[in-house]
Coordinates of C-alpha atoms in Angstrom, one line a residue:
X1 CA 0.0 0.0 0.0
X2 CA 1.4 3.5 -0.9
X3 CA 0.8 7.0 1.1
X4 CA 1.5 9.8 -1.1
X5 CA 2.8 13.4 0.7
X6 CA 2.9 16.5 -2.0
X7 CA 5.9 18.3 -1.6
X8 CA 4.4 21.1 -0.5
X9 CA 3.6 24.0 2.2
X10 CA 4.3 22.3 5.5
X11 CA 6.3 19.1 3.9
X12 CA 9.2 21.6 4.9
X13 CA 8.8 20.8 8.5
X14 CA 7.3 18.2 9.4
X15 CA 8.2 15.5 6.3
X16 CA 10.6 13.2 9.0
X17 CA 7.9 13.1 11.4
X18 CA 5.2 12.0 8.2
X19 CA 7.5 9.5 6.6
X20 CA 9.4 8.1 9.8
X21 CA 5.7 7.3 10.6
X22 CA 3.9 5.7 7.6
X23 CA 7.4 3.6 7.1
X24 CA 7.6 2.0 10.5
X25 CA 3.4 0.9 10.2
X26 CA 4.9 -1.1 7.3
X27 CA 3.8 1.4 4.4
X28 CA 5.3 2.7 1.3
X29 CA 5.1 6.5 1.1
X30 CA 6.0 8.3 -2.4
X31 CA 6.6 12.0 -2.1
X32 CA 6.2 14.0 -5.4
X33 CA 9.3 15.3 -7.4
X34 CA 10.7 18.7 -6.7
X35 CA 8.6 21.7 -7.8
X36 CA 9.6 22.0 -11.8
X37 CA 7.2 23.9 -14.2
X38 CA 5.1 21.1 -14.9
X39 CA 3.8 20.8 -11.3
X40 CA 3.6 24.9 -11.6
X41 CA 1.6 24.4 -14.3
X42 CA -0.7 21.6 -12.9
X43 CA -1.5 23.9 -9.6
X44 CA -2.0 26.7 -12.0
X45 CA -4.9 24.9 -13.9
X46 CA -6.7 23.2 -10.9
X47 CA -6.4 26.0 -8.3
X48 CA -8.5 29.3 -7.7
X49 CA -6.7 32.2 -9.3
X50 CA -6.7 34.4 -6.3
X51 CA -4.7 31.8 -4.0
X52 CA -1.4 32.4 -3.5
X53 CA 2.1 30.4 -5.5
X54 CA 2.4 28.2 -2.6
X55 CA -1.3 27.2 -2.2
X56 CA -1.0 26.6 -6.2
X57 CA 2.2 25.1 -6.5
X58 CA 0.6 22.5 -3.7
X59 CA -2.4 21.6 -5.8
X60 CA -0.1 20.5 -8.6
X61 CA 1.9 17.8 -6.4
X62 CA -1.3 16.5 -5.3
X63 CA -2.3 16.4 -9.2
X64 CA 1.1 14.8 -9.7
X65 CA 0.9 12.5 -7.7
X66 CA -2.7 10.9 -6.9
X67 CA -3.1 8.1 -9.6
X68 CA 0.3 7.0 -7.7
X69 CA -1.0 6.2 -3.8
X70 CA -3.2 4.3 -2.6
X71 CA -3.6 7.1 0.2
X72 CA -3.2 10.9 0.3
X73 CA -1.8 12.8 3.1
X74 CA -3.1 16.1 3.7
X75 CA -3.2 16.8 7.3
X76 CA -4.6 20.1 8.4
X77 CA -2.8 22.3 10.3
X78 CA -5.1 24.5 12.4
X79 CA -2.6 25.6 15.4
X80 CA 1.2 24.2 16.2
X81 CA 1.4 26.2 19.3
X82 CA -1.3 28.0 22.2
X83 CA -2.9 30.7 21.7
X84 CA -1.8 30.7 17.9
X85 CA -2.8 29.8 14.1
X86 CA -1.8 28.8 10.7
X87 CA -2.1 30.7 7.6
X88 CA -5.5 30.3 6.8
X89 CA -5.1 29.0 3.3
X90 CA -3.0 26.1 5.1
X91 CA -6.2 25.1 7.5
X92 CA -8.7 25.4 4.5
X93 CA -6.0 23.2 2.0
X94 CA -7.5 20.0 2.1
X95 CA -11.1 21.1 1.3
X96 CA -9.7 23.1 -1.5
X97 CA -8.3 20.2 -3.1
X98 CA -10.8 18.4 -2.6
X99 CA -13.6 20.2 -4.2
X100 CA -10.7 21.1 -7.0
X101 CA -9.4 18.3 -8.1
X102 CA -11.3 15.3 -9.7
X103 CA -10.3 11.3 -8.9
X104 CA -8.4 11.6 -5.5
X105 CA -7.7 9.0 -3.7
X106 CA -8.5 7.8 -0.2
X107 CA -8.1 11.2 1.9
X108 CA -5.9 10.7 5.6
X109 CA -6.9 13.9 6.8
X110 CA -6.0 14.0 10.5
X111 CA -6.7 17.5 12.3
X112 CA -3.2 19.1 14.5
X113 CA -4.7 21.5 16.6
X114 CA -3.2 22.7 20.0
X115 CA -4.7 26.3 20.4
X116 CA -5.8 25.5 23.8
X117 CA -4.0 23.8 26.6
X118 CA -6.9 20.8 26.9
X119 CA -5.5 20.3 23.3
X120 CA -2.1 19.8 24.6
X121 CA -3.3 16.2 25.4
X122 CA -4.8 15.0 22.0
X123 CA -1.4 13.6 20.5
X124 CA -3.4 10.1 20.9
X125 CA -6.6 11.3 18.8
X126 CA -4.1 13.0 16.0
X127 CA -2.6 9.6 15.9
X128 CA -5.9 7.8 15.7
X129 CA -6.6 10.2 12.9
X130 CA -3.4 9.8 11.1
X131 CA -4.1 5.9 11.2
X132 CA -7.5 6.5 10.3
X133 CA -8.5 4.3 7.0
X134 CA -5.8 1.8 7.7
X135 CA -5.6 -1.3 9.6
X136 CA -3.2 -0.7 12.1
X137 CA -2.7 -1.4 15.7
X138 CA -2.6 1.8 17.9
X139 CA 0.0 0.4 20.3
X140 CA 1.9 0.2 17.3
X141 CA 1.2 3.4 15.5
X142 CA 2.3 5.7 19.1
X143 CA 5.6 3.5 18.7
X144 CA 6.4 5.2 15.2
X145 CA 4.6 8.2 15.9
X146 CA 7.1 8.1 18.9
X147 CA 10.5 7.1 16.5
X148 CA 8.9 9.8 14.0
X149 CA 9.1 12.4 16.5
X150 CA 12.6 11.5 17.3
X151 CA 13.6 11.7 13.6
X152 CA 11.8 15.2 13.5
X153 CA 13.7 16.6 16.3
X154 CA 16.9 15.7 14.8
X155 CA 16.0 17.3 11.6
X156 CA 15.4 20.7 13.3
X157 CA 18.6 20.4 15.0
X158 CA 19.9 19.6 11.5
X159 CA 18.7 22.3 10.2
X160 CA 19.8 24.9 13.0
X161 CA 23.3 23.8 12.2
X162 CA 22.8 25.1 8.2
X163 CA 21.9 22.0 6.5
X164 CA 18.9 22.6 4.0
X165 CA 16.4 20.1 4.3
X166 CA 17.2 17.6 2.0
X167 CA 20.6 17.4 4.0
X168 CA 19.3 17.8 7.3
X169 CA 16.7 14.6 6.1
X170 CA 19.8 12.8 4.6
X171 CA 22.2 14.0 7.2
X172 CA 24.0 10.7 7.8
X173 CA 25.7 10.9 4.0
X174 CA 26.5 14.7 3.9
X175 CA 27.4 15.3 8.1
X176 CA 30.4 16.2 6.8
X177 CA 29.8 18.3 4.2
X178 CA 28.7 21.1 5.7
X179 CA 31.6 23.7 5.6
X180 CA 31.3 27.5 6.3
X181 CA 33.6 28.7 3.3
X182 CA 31.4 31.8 3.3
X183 CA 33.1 34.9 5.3
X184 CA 32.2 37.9 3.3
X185 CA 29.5 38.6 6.1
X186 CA 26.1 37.1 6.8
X187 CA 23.1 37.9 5.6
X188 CA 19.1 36.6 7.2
X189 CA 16.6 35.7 5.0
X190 CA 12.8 35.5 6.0
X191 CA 10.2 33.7 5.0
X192 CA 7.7 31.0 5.5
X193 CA 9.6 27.8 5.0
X194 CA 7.5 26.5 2.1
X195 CA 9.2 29.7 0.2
X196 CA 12.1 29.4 1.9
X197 CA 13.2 25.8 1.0
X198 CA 11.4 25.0 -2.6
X199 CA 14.4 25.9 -4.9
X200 CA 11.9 26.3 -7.8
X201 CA 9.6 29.2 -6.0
X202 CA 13.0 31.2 -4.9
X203 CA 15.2 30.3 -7.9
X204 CA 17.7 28.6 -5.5
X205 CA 18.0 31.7 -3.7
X206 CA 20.0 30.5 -0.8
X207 CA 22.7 28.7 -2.8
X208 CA 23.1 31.9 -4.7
X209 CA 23.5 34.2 -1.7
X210 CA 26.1 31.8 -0.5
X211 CA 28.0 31.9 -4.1
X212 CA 28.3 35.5 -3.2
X213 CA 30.6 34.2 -0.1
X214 CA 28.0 35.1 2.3
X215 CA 26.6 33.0 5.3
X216 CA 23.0 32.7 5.3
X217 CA 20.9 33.0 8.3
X218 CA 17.0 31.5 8.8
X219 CA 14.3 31.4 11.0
X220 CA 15.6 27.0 11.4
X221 CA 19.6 28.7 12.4
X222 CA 18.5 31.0 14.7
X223 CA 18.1 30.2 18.9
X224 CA 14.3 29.7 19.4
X225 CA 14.5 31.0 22.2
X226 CA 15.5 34.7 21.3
X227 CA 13.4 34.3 18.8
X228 CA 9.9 34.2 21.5
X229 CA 11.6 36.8 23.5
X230 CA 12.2 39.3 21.0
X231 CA 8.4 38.6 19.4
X232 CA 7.3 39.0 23.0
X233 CA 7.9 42.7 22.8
X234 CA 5.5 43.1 20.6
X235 CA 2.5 45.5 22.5
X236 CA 0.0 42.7 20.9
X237 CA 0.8 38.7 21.1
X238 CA 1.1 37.8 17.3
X239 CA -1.1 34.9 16.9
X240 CA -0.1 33.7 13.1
X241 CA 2.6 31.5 14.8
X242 CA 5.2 32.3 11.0
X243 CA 4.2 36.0 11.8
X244 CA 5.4 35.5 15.0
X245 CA 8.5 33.6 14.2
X246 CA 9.4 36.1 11.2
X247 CA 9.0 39.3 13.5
X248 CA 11.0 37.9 16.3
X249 CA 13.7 36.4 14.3
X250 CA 14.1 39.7 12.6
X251 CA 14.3 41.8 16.0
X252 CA 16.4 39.6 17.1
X253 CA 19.0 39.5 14.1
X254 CA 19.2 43.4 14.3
X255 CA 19.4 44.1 17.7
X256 CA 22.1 41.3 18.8
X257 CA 23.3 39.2 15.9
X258 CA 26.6 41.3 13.0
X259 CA 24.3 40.8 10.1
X260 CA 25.2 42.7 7.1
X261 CA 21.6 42.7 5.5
X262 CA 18.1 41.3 5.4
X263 CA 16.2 40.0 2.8
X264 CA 12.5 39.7 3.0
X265 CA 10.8 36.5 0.4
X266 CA 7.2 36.7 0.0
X267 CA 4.4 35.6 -2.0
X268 CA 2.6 37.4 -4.0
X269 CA -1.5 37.5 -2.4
X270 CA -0.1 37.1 0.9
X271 CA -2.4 37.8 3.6
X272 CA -0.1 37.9 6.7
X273 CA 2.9 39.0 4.8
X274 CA 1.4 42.1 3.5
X275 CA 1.8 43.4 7.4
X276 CA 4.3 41.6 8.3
X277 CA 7.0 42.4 6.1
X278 CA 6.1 46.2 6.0
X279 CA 6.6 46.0 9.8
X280 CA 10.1 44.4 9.6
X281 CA 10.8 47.2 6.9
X282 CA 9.6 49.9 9.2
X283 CA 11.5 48.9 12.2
X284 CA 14.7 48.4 10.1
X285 CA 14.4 51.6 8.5
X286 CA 13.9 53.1 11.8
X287 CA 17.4 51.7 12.8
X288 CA 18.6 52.8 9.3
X289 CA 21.8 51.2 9.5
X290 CA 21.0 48.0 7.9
X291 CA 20.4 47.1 3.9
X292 CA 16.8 45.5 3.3
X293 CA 15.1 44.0 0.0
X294 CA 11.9 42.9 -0.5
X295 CA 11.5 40.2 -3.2
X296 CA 8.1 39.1 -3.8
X297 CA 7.2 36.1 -6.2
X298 CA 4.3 34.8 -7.9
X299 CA 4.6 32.4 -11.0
X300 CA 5.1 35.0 -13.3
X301 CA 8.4 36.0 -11.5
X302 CA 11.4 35.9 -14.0
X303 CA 14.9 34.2 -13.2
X304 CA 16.3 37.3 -14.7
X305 CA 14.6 40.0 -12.4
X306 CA 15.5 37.9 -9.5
X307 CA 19.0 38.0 -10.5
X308 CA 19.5 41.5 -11.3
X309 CA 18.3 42.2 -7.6
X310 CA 20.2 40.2 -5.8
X311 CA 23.4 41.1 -7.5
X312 CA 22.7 44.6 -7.4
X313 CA 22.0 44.0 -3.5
X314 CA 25.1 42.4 -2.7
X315 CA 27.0 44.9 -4.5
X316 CA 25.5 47.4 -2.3
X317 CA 26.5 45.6 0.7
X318 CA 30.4 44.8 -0.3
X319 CA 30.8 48.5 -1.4
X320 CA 29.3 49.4 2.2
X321 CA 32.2 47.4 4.0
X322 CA 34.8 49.3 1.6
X323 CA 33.3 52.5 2.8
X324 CA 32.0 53.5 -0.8
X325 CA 28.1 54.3 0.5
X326 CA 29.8 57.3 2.2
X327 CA 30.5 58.8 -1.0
X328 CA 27.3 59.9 -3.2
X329 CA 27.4 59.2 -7.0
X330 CA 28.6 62.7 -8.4
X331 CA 31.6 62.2 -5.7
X332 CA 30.6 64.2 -3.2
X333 CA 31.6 63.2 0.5
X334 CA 28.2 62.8 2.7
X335 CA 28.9 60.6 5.6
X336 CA 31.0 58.9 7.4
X337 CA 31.7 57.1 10.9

């Protein structure tokens, strides 16, 4: 029996606890290929025009890939932490699918949802619900739900050391791969991880940041910790938990981390970015000290225009450390230390 998984919004995060799982009840679980423009193109044809490139881009794995399970995945997501939501696009994924795309198969559809504290004790029904339509033991489906939460935690710490992903899934072949060759200066990148870590929505944005001979710094490197505190400044709690994670991070970076820039990637349609990046931008142009860019994609985003931007960027930020921004174009000393 196979369990398919589209590669695709949360699949970023939670894809060792998924797999570990459905492998240990005995299953076979096929994951769809990397975004390319065919599974662009799928999403594009099956899903509502006003969603946003991720929400598409999802559709078309799940068109990719459901004549080729036996099961589909598609948890929803309601709340990962108290007091705190998803996007609402993620919640609402599964029924969109569902009344969007013709001859799915069987639908696991278990519901993660730990808004309140009573809800901090319903791993068991999630489980229940994950093993739903199957014939499996639940003594046996808390042991890999168990190992698949093991897995997950040492993916995060994977990916808190700089491994992408696919590294930090793979990490026993490329452990020692990882070295920091980069030492122009570092620059933080924020986004939701689904944008983040799909090389086909950011045209392999972090690999070319690191060409440059910069370090790149995420949301997944960054102490967790620091993270709440700085987003607990805020005068109102932020209850979109990648809101949260975004502002904080950013605070953070600025106030006690030697970045040399930040670089805001959003979707075009984006509810929750629409606020939250212009806050980021506000509070760093408060500061004024630090270079910011705002890219935002959609599918008709061009490899070129992406390129052009992030050259011109880093060129800014290398002729910063020479001293050249204190110099206007006409020559004219302005400023200096």
């Amino acid at each position: 029996m196979k369990i398919g998984i589209p590669r695709g919004l949360l699949y970023y995060r939670y894809i060792p606890l998924w797999k570990t799982f459905y492998e240990e009840l005995g299953y076979e679980v096929v994951i769809s290929p990397k975004t390319n423009k065919m599974i662009l193109d799928l999403g594009i044809k099956s899903c509502v025009d006003e969603a946003c490139l991720p929400i598409k881009i999802f559709h078309g794995h799940v068109e990719f890939i459901k004549n080729k399970v036996d099961f589909l995945f598609m948890p929803r997501v309601t709340s990962i932490f108290y007091k705190e939501f998803n996007c609402p696009k993620i919640i609402g994924v599964p029924e969109m699918v569902i009344h969007s795309i013709d001859n799915l198969p069987k639908i696991i559809q278990p519901i993660f949802n730990f808004y309140s504290k009573r809800s901090n004790n319903n791993k068991n029904k999630i489980i229940q619900e994950m093993i739903g339509p199957l014939e499996v033991e639940f003594k046996k489906a808390r042991i890999a739900f168990r190992k698949g939460m093991n897995q997950l935690e040492i993916y995060n710490k994977n990916l808190y050391n700089g491994f992408l992903p696919e590294q930090a899934i793979h990490w026993r072949t490329v452990r020692n791969s990882l070295k920091r060759l980069n030492d122009k200066g570092s620059l933080l990148i924020l986004s939701h991880p689904y944008n983040l870590y799909d090389e086909f929505i950011n045209m392999n944005l972090i690999k070319k940041i690191k060409s440059y001979g910069f370090h790149v710094l995420t949301i997944d490197t960054m102490e967790k910790e620091k993270i709440n505190i700085y987003a607990s400044q805020l005068p109102k709690k932020m209850f979109w938990t990648f809101g949260r994670e975004m502002i904080g991070a950013g605070l953070y970076a600025q106030q006690e981390l030697n970045i040399d820039g930040v670089i805001y990637l959003s979707s075009f349609a984006c509810g929750l970015d629409s606020f939250i990046a212009d806050y980021i931008e506000r509070n760093i142009r408060r500061e004024g000290l630090l270079p910011y860019m705002l890219l935002t994609i959609d599918e008709q985003t061009g490899q070129a225009g992406i390129d052009t931007r992030i050259e011109a960027f880093i060129d800014m930020i290398e002729r910063r450390k020479f001293n050249d921004g204190d110099f206007s174009s006409y020559g004219k000393f302005v400023y200096r230390n």
